[in-house]
Short mmCIF file of C-alpha atoms in Angstrom, two decimals:
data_model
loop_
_atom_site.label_atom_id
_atom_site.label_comp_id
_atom_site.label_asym_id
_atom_site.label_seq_id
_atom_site.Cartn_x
_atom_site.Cartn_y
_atom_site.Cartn_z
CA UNK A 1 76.86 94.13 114.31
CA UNK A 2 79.15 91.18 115.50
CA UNK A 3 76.24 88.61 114.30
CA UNK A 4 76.48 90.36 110.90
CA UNK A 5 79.68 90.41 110.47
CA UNK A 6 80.06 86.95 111.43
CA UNK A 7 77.30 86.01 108.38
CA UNK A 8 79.55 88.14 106.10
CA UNK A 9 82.37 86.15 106.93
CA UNK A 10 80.71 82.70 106.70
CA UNK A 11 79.20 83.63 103.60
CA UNK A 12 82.50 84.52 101.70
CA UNK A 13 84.26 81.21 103.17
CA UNK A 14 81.78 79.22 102.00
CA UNK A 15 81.94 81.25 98.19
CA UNK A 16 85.49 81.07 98.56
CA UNK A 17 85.57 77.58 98.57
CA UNK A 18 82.96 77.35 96.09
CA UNK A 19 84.84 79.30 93.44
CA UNK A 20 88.08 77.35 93.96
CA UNK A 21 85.88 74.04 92.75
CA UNK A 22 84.92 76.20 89.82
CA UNK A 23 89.00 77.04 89.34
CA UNK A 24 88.34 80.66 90.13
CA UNK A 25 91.48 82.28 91.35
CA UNK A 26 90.68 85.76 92.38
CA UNK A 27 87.49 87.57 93.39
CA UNK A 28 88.73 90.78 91.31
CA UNK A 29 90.30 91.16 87.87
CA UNK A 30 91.10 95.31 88.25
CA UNK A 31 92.72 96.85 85.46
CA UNK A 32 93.58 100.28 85.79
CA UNK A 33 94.12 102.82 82.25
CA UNK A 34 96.13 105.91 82.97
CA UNK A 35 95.56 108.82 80.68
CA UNK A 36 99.01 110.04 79.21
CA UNK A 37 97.22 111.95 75.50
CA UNK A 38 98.76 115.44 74.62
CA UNK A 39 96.33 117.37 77.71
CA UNK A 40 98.35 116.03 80.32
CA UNK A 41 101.51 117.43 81.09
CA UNK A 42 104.76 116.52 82.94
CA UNK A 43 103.18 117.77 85.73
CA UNK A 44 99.89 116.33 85.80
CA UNK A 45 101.55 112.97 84.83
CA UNK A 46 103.61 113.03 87.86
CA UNK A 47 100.44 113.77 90.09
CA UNK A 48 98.35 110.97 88.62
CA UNK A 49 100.88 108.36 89.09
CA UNK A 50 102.33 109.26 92.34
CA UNK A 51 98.75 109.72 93.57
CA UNK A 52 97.62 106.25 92.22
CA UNK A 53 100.89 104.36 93.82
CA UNK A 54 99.87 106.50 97.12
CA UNK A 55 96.21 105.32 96.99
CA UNK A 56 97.27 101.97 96.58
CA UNK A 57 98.77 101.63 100.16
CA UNK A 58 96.74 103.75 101.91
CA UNK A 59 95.19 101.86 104.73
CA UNK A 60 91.47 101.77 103.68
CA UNK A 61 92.80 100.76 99.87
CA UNK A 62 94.97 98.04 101.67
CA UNK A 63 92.36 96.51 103.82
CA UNK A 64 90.08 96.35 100.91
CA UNK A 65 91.74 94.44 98.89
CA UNK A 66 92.59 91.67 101.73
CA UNK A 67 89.55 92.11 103.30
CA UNK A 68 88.23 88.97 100.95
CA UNK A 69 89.13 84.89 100.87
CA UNK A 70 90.08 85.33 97.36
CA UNK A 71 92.93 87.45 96.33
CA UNK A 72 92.85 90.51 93.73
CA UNK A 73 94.30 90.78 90.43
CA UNK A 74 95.70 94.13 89.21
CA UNK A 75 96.83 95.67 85.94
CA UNK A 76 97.58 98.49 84.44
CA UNK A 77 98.32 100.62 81.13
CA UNK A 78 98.31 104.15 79.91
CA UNK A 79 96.61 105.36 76.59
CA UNK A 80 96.38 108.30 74.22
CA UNK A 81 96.21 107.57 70.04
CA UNK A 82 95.14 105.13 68.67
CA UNK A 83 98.22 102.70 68.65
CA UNK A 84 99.64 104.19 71.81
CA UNK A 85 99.04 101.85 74.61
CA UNK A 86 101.64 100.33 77.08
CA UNK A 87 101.57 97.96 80.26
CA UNK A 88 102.87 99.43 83.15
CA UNK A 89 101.91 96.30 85.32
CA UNK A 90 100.59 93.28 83.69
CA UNK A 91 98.50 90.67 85.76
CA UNK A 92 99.49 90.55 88.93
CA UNK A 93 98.20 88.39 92.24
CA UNK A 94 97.69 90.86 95.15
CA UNK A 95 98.33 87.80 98.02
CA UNK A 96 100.00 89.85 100.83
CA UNK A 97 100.54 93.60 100.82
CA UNK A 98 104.21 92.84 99.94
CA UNK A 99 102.33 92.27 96.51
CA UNK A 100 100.65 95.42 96.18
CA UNK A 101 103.79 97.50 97.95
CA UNK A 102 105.78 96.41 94.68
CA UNK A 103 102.39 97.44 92.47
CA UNK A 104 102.44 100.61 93.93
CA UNK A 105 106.24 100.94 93.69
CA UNK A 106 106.52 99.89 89.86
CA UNK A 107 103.79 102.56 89.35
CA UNK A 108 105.63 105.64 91.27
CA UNK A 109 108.77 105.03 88.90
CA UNK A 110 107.38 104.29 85.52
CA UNK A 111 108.06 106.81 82.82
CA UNK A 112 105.24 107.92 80.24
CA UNK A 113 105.99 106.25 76.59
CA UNK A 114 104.07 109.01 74.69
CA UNK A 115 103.18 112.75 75.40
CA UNK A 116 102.36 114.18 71.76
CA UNK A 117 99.16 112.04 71.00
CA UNK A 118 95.32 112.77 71.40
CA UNK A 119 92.35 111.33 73.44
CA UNK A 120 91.65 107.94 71.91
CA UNK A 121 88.92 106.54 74.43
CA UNK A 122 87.52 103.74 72.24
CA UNK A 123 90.86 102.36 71.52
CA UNK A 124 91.95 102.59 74.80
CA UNK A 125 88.88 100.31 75.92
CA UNK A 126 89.40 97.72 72.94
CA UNK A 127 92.54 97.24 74.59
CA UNK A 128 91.56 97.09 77.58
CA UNK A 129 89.08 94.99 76.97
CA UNK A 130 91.70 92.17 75.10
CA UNK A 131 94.28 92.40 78.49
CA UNK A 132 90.89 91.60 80.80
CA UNK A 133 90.53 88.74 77.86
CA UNK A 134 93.96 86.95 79.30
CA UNK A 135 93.30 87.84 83.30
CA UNK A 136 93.35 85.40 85.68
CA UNK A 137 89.55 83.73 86.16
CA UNK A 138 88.68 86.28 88.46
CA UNK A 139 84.42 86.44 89.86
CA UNK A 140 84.15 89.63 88.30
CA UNK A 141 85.67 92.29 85.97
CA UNK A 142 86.62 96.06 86.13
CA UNK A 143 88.50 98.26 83.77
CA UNK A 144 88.75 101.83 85.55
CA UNK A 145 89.29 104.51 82.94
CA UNK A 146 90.84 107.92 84.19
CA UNK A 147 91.09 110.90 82.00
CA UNK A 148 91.19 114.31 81.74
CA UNK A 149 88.85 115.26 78.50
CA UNK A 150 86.49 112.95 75.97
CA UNK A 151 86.95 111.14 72.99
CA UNK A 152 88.79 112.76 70.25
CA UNK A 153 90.69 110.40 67.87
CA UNK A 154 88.74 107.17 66.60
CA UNK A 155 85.96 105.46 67.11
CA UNK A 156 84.31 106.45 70.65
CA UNK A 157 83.29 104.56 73.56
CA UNK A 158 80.11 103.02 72.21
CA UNK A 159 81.60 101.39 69.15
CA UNK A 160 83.92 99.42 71.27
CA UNK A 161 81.25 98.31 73.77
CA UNK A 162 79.52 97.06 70.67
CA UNK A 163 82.84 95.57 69.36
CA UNK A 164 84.81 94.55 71.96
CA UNK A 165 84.32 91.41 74.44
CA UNK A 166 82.28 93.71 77.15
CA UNK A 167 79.64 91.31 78.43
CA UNK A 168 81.05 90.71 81.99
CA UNK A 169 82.78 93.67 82.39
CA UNK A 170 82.09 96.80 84.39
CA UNK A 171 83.80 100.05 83.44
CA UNK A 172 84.12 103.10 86.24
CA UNK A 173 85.52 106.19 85.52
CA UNK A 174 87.81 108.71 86.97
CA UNK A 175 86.74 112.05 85.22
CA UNK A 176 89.72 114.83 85.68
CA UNK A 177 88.73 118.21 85.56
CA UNK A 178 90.34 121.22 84.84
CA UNK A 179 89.50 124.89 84.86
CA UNK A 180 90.56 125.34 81.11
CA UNK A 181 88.61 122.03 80.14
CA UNK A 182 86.15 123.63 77.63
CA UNK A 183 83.81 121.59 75.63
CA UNK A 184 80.07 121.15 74.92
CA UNK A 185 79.20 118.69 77.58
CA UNK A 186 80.62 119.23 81.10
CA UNK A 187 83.08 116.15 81.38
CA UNK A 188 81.45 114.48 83.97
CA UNK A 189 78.31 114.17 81.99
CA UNK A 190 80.25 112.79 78.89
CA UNK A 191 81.62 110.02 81.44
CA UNK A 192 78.30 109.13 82.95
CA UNK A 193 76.80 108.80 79.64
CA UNK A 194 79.57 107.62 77.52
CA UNK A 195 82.21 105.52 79.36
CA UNK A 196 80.51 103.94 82.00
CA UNK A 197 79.18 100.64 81.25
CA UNK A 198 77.99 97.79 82.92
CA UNK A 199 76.09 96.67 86.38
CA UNK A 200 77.06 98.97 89.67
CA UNK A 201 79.30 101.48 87.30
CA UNK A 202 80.03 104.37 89.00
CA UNK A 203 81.55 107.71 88.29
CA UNK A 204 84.53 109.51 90.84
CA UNK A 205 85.63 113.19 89.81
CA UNK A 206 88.84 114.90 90.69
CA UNK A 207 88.65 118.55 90.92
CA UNK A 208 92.47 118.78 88.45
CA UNK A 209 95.37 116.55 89.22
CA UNK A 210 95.85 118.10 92.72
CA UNK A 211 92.93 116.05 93.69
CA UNK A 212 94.04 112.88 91.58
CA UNK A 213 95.11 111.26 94.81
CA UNK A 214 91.79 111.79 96.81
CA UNK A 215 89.58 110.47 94.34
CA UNK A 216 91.03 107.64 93.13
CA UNK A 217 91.76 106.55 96.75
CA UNK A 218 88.23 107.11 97.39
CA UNK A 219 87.47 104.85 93.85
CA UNK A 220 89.65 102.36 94.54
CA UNK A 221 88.08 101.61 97.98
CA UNK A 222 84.67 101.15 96.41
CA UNK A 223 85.87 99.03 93.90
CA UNK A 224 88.15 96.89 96.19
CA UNK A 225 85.55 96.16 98.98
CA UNK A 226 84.16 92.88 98.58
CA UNK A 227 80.51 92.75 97.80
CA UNK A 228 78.18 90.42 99.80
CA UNK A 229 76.67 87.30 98.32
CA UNK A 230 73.17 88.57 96.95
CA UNK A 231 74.45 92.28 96.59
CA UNK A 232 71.82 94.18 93.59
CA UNK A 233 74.63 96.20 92.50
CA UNK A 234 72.90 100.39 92.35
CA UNK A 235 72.04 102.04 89.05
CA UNK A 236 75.03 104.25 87.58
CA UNK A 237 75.88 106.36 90.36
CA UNK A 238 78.19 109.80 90.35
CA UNK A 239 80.60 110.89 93.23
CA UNK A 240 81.27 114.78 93.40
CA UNK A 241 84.72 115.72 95.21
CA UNK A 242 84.33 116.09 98.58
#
């Protein structure tokens, strides 16, 4: 085990230094997108961003995200309609945990900008897509979408994959579900076969916003942990709550 990790660590110095003489800056661009459409209340809001700025600074989130030579970058925005998308926290380097304390922080005290608007997935990813466009040069890309029901306002998630700059970008998903959620395909099967995209994409469920916390603590980790050099990333994978 102490051999291994000892590789692990020699083997990120030496891609460390590697990506610096390519002008990399980061080994993660992460952008989180907060669902804020009509289906979430004041409530539920509350939950899902005091549960994100908790899972930021848990301990296992927090020694993910240093656990690598290169730093982390971290954004994030909330969506609903079409034209109703707003930073919350624009590109930020995570180089000490006094950086993500002050993520986490900006998060817990930001106010929703819209609560009347509907489920706009495929703009919400075209815009994600352009803020991942201006992040720092970063190894690798993730936009992690959260929501609580599918696509119900413009064009869905497939015509902005087709559309939108997606090539070298992974999207996971955070599917949110409710008792009263009622539609033809169980959410979490709309998620795994319409939002995520992309190498290693993976799928975390929260049983409601009680459980918002727990699951994306339990996403972020995954995300955040540095992969080793030569990692195959796994086919699309789904994590029930538990």
């Amino acid at each position: 085990m102490i051999r291994q990790a000892a590789w692990a660590a020699s083997i990120w110095a030496a891609s460390a230094l590697g990506a610096a003489a390519q002008g990399i800056e980061c080994r993660l661009a992460l952008l989180l997108a907060i669902d804020v459409s009509s289906s979430v209340d004041a409530r539920e809001d509350a939950l899902q961003r005091g549960g994100l700025a908790a899972a930021l600074v848990s301990p296992n989130v927090v020694n993910a995200v240093f656990a690598g030579d290169l730093p982390v970058a971290i954004a994030a925005f909330e969506w609903s309609g079409r034209y109703n998308q707003e930073v919350l926290i624009d590109w930020t380097l995570l180089r000490a945990p006094a950086d993500l304390a002050l993520v986490a922080e900006t998060l817990s005290a930001s106010k929703r900008s819209h609560n009347a608007f509907p489920t706009a997935m495929g703009y919400a990813l075209g815009f994600g897509a352009g803020m991942l466009q201006r992040a720092p040069r970063c190894l690798s890309k993730t936009l992690d979408m959260a929501g609580d029901g599918e696509n119900n306002d413009g064009f869905p998630p497939a015509a902005a994959y087709a559309e939108f700059p997606f090539a070298d970008v992974t999207v996971n998903g955070l599917a949110v579900v409710s008792s009263d959620y009622r539609a033809d395909i169980a959410l979490s099967d709309y998620y795994t076969g319409e939002v995520l995209y992309g190498p290693g994409a993976f799928l975390e469920v929260a049983d409601g916003f009680d459980d918002y916390e727990r699951a994306i603590r339990r996403k972020l980790e995954r995300e955040l942990s540095p992969r080793a050099i030569g990692f195959a990333p796994p086919a699309v994978s789904y994590s029930a709550p538990g």
